Short mmCIF file of C-alpha atoms in Angstrom, two decimals:
data_model
loop_
_atom_site.label_atom_id
_atom_site.label_comp_id
_atom_site.label_asym_id
_atom_site.label_seq_id
_atom_site.Cartn_x
_atom_site.Cartn_y
_atom_site.Cartn_z
CA UNK A 1 118.16 145.93 139.57
CA UNK A 2 117.77 142.83 141.73
CA UNK A 3 116.15 139.67 140.42
CA UNK A 4 114.64 136.44 141.69
CA UNK A 5 115.27 132.96 140.36
CA UNK A 6 112.24 131.11 139.04
CA UNK A 7 111.72 127.38 139.53
CA UNK A 8 113.45 126.55 136.24
CA UNK A 9 116.48 128.75 136.91
CA UNK A 10 115.35 131.75 134.83
CA UNK A 11 116.17 135.09 136.46
CA UNK A 12 113.29 137.59 136.63
CA UNK A 13 113.75 141.24 137.65
CA UNK A 14 111.96 142.09 140.89
CA UNK A 15 110.78 145.44 139.54
CA UNK A 16 109.29 145.68 136.07
CA UNK A 17 107.19 148.10 134.06
CA UNK A 18 103.43 147.55 133.73
CA UNK A 19 101.59 148.53 130.55
CA UNK A 20 97.91 147.87 131.27
CA UNK A 21 96.65 151.17 129.79
CA UNK A 22 99.62 152.14 127.58
CA UNK A 23 98.45 152.80 124.02
CA UNK A 24 99.46 154.36 120.71
CA UNK A 25 102.37 156.64 119.90
CA UNK A 26 102.33 158.13 123.38
CA UNK A 27 102.50 154.60 124.75
CA UNK A 28 105.58 153.85 122.65
CA UNK A 29 107.24 156.99 123.99
CA UNK A 30 106.47 155.94 127.57
CA UNK A 31 107.91 152.49 126.94
CA UNK A 32 111.05 153.93 125.36
CA UNK A 33 111.46 156.18 128.39
CA UNK A 34 111.06 153.19 130.73
CA UNK A 35 113.68 151.16 128.88
CA UNK A 36 115.99 154.18 128.84
CA UNK A 37 115.50 154.52 132.60
CA UNK A 38 116.76 150.98 133.10
CA UNK A 39 113.61 148.87 133.15
CA UNK A 40 114.26 145.45 131.70
CA UNK A 41 111.01 143.66 132.55
CA UNK A 42 108.08 144.80 130.41
CA UNK A 43 104.67 143.31 131.29
CA UNK A 44 101.98 143.22 128.62
CA UNK A 45 98.96 141.06 127.74
CA UNK A 46 96.62 140.24 124.89
CA UNK A 47 93.84 141.85 126.94
CA UNK A 48 95.74 145.17 126.98
CA UNK A 49 95.75 145.35 123.16
CA UNK A 50 99.25 146.80 123.17
CA UNK A 51 101.63 143.93 122.37
CA UNK A 52 102.41 145.58 119.03
CA UNK A 53 103.58 148.86 120.56
CA UNK A 54 105.64 146.92 123.11
CA UNK A 55 107.29 145.15 120.19
CA UNK A 56 107.84 148.44 118.41
CA UNK A 57 109.40 150.01 121.50
CA UNK A 58 111.70 147.05 122.07
CA UNK A 59 112.89 147.27 118.48
CA UNK A 60 113.30 151.06 118.50
CA UNK A 61 115.10 151.08 121.86
CA UNK A 62 118.07 149.19 120.46
CA UNK A 63 118.23 147.13 123.67
CA UNK A 64 119.71 143.67 123.30
CA UNK A 65 116.84 141.17 123.39
CA UNK A 66 118.79 138.96 125.79
CA UNK A 67 118.80 141.82 128.31
CA UNK A 68 115.03 142.23 128.25
CA UNK A 69 112.41 140.20 130.11
CA UNK A 70 109.06 140.27 128.28
CA UNK A 71 105.87 138.94 129.85
CA UNK A 72 102.57 138.48 128.07
CA UNK A 73 99.29 136.80 128.99
CA UNK A 74 96.64 134.91 127.03
CA UNK A 75 93.03 135.90 127.65
CA UNK A 76 89.56 134.40 127.11
CA UNK A 77 89.60 134.38 123.26
CA UNK A 78 92.54 131.95 123.63
CA UNK A 79 90.59 129.64 125.96
CA UNK A 80 91.29 126.23 124.40
CA UNK A 81 94.40 124.26 123.50
CA UNK A 82 94.30 125.18 119.80
CA UNK A 83 93.33 128.80 120.44
CA UNK A 84 96.10 129.14 123.01
CA UNK A 85 98.63 127.75 120.52
CA UNK A 86 97.46 130.31 117.97
CA UNK A 87 97.56 132.99 120.68
CA UNK A 88 101.20 132.26 121.37
CA UNK A 89 102.08 132.63 117.70
CA UNK A 90 100.12 135.87 117.42
CA UNK A 91 101.82 137.28 120.52
CA UNK A 92 105.26 136.51 119.12
CA UNK A 93 104.30 138.14 115.83
CA UNK A 94 103.04 141.33 117.51
CA UNK A 95 105.97 141.50 119.91
CA UNK A 96 108.37 140.93 117.00
CA UNK A 97 110.33 138.30 118.89
CA UNK A 98 111.03 134.58 118.70
CA UNK A 99 110.22 134.00 122.35
CA UNK A 100 108.74 135.58 125.45
CA UNK A 101 110.42 135.29 128.82
CA UNK A 102 107.21 134.64 130.74
CA UNK A 103 103.91 133.40 129.29
CA UNK A 104 100.84 133.42 131.54
CA UNK A 105 97.16 132.49 131.48
CA UNK A 106 95.53 135.81 132.36
CA UNK A 107 92.61 134.47 134.42
CA UNK A 108 91.40 131.10 135.76
CA UNK A 109 89.23 130.21 132.77
CA UNK A 110 87.43 126.87 132.83
CA UNK A 111 89.68 125.77 129.95
CA UNK A 112 92.83 126.72 131.87
CA UNK A 113 94.18 123.15 131.95
CA UNK A 114 94.06 122.73 128.18
CA UNK A 115 95.41 126.24 127.64
CA UNK A 116 98.28 125.33 129.94
CA UNK A 117 99.11 122.36 127.70
CA UNK A 118 99.79 124.88 124.94
CA UNK A 119 101.99 126.89 127.31
CA UNK A 120 103.96 123.76 128.21
CA UNK A 121 104.42 123.10 124.50
CA UNK A 122 105.64 126.67 123.96
CA UNK A 123 108.13 126.13 126.78
CA UNK A 124 109.45 122.92 125.21
CA UNK A 125 109.70 124.59 121.80
CA UNK A 126 111.69 127.54 123.12
CA UNK A 127 108.90 130.04 122.49
CA UNK A 128 108.70 130.80 126.21
CA UNK A 129 111.45 130.70 128.82
CA UNK A 130 109.00 130.31 131.70
CA UNK A 131 105.24 129.81 132.04
CA UNK A 132 102.64 130.44 134.68
CA UNK A 133 99.27 131.91 135.59
CA UNK A 134 97.64 135.12 136.74
CA UNK A 135 94.78 135.77 139.16
CA UNK A 136 94.61 132.17 140.36
CA UNK A 137 93.53 131.84 143.98
CA UNK A 138 94.76 128.94 146.08
CA UNK A 139 91.97 126.56 145.07
CA UNK A 140 92.30 127.17 141.34
CA UNK A 141 96.08 127.06 141.53
CA UNK A 142 95.96 123.69 143.31
CA UNK A 143 93.54 122.32 140.72
CA UNK A 144 95.89 123.27 137.90
CA UNK A 145 98.99 121.91 139.65
CA UNK A 146 97.25 118.54 140.01
CA UNK A 147 96.83 118.37 136.22
CA UNK A 148 99.91 120.05 134.77
CA UNK A 149 103.37 118.66 134.05
CA UNK A 150 105.24 121.93 134.64
CA UNK A 151 104.61 123.74 137.93
CA UNK A 152 103.82 127.40 137.19
CA UNK A 153 106.86 129.61 137.63
CA UNK A 154 104.76 132.67 138.51
CA UNK A 155 101.27 133.57 139.69
CA UNK A 156 100.59 137.26 139.08
CA UNK A 157 97.88 138.55 141.44
CA UNK A 158 96.58 141.65 143.15
CA UNK A 159 99.00 142.46 145.97
CA UNK A 160 99.62 145.71 147.86
CA UNK A 161 100.00 146.80 151.46
CA UNK A 162 96.23 146.72 152.02
CA UNK A 163 95.82 143.21 150.56
CA UNK A 164 99.23 141.62 150.37
CA UNK A 165 98.10 137.98 150.10
CA UNK A 166 101.06 136.73 152.11
CA UNK A 167 99.20 133.50 152.81
CA UNK A 168 98.90 132.84 149.10
CA UNK A 169 102.57 133.74 148.65
CA UNK A 170 103.51 131.08 151.19
CA UNK A 171 101.29 128.47 149.57
CA UNK A 172 102.73 129.17 146.12
CA UNK A 173 106.26 129.12 147.47
CA UNK A 174 105.74 125.67 148.95
CA UNK A 175 105.19 124.44 145.38
CA UNK A 176 108.04 126.49 143.89
CA UNK A 177 105.88 129.23 142.34
CA UNK A 178 106.80 132.89 142.73
CA UNK A 179 104.18 135.55 143.34
CA UNK A 180 104.21 138.76 141.33
CA UNK A 181 102.03 141.75 142.20
CA UNK A 182 99.73 143.83 140.07
CA UNK A 183 97.97 146.87 141.55
CA UNK A 184 100.83 147.62 143.95
CA UNK A 185 99.65 151.24 144.20
CA UNK A 186 95.93 150.21 144.30
CA UNK A 187 95.22 152.06 141.02
CA UNK A 188 93.65 154.94 142.92
CA UNK A 189 91.35 152.90 145.14
CA UNK A 190 93.28 154.08 148.21
CA UNK A 191 95.47 157.17 148.56
CA UNK A 192 98.54 155.06 149.19
CA UNK A 193 100.93 157.93 148.48
CA UNK A 194 99.52 159.88 151.45
CA UNK A 195 99.25 156.93 153.83
CA UNK A 196 100.54 158.19 157.22
CA UNK A 197 102.24 154.92 158.16
CA UNK A 198 104.05 154.63 154.83
CA UNK A 199 104.91 158.35 154.84
CA UNK A 200 106.34 158.17 158.37
CA UNK A 201 108.46 155.15 157.55
CA UNK A 202 109.58 156.69 154.27
CA UNK A 203 110.69 159.90 156.00
CA UNK A 204 113.05 157.86 158.14
CA UNK A 205 114.76 156.48 155.05
CA UNK A 206 114.57 159.53 152.80
CA UNK A 207 112.01 157.72 150.66
CA UNK A 208 108.43 158.30 149.55
CA UNK A 209 105.37 156.39 150.70
CA UNK A 210 105.21 154.78 147.26
CA UNK A 211 108.77 153.53 147.52
CA UNK A 212 108.05 152.05 150.95
CA UNK A 213 104.96 150.30 149.56
CA UNK A 214 107.05 148.70 146.80
CA UNK A 215 109.93 147.90 149.15
CA UNK A 216 107.57 146.02 151.46
CA UNK A 217 106.61 143.70 148.62
CA UNK A 218 110.07 143.16 147.14
CA UNK A 219 111.53 142.61 150.61
CA UNK A 220 108.98 139.81 150.90
CA UNK A 221 110.24 138.36 147.60
CA UNK A 222 107.23 139.57 145.59
CA UNK A 223 107.91 141.07 142.17
CA UNK A 224 106.16 144.33 141.23
CA UNK A 225 105.21 145.93 137.90
CA UNK A 226 104.17 149.54 138.61
CA UNK A 227 103.18 151.77 135.70
CA UNK A 228 103.70 155.49 135.25
CA UNK A 229 104.02 157.93 132.36
CA UNK A 230 106.48 160.20 134.20
CA UNK A 231 110.24 159.69 134.09
CA UNK A 232 110.77 160.95 137.63
CA UNK A 233 108.27 158.41 138.93
CA UNK A 234 109.92 155.68 136.84
CA UNK A 235 113.19 156.44 138.63
CA UNK A 236 111.46 156.54 141.99
CA UNK A 237 109.72 153.20 141.49
CA UNK A 238 112.97 151.56 140.41
CA UNK A 239 114.97 153.03 143.31
CA UNK A 240 113.88 150.65 146.08
CA UNK A 241 117.00 148.54 146.58
CA UNK A 242 119.21 150.94 148.53
CA UNK A 243 117.33 150.72 151.84
CA UNK A 244 115.87 148.00 154.03
CA UNK A 245 112.80 148.05 156.24
CA UNK A 246 113.31 146.95 159.83
CA UNK A 247 111.29 144.16 161.43
CA UNK A 248 109.22 146.76 163.31
CA UNK A 249 108.58 148.72 160.12
CA UNK A 250 107.56 145.56 158.29
CA UNK A 251 105.14 144.77 161.13
CA UNK A 252 103.68 148.29 161.03
CA UNK A 253 103.06 147.95 157.30
CA UNK A 254 101.60 144.48 157.73
CA UNK A 255 99.04 145.99 160.12
CA UNK A 256 97.58 147.95 157.18
CA UNK A 257 96.46 144.72 155.53
CA UNK A 258 92.67 144.43 155.67
CA UNK A 259 92.67 141.00 154.07
CA UNK A 260 90.18 142.06 151.41
CA UNK A 261 90.58 142.81 147.71
CA UNK A 262 90.16 146.47 146.78
CA UNK A 263 89.03 145.45 143.30
CA UNK A 264 86.40 142.85 144.20
CA UNK A 265 88.07 140.76 141.53
CA UNK A 266 88.16 137.40 143.24
CA UNK A 267 84.66 137.63 144.64
CA UNK A 268 83.27 138.77 141.27
CA UNK A 269 85.01 136.00 139.34
CA UNK A 270 83.89 133.34 141.79
CA UNK A 271 80.26 134.55 141.54
CA UNK A 272 80.42 134.65 137.71
CA UNK A 273 81.75 131.09 137.55
CA UNK A 274 78.96 129.84 139.80
CA UNK A 275 76.34 131.65 137.70
CA UNK A 276 77.70 130.21 134.45
CA UNK A 277 77.58 126.70 135.84
CA UNK A 278 73.95 127.16 136.87
CA UNK A 279 73.02 128.34 133.37
CA UNK A 280 74.56 125.23 131.83
CA UNK A 281 72.76 122.73 134.07
#
């Protein structure tokens, strides 16, 4: 497994395991399988309501805590300084650990700046090894950077071959922030596994379209956190470091980028923020 170095020197695996809909006993089994298959980055969040089973799986796996990289995110119920502080403590309790490796604000809430103060405090106190944000566009990221003392180590955003956000990646990189992708397989919004361009390129390397889609991101220095319940797919998603895409192949994949979110997330959030402001005035 290859890793990237964050702006404070912490090493983060380039490929991790996402848990956005992993629940219950079956979820614990899936997580144990992922750890057994070599995954060392586990991505969870308060919004997913599964930090407890992640903690259970980490404990049951017998993996050394120092070998694992655990990410969690604070959501809207933690949207203040005091609530974020309490959210950190609750996350550590559920995850059954003294620290998380990466602590993020899940969305660009209006209280993000004061929430981030609590994240900076967690970093100083050793309760987080690195801190950052998720789903922040360039404008919101810049606004936070102007106010914070610690530049975010990571911004986790929608990124896939149809909406890679390479411009945002470059902007973040200029400030020392790494981009990490969610939705790398589009969560069913496009049939990425049957994409003819990805399939053609994959055939030339003995790889699947999915592996090519992940390789395109990691070759651009973007971390990925795909999720699957199947062991064979876990192995496939992890096995993207033994081939390299050529410049022509990278250009062909880049041509798939439509420059538009498949989730409508950014447009929807921007509209909701504007509406809320109107209601308050």
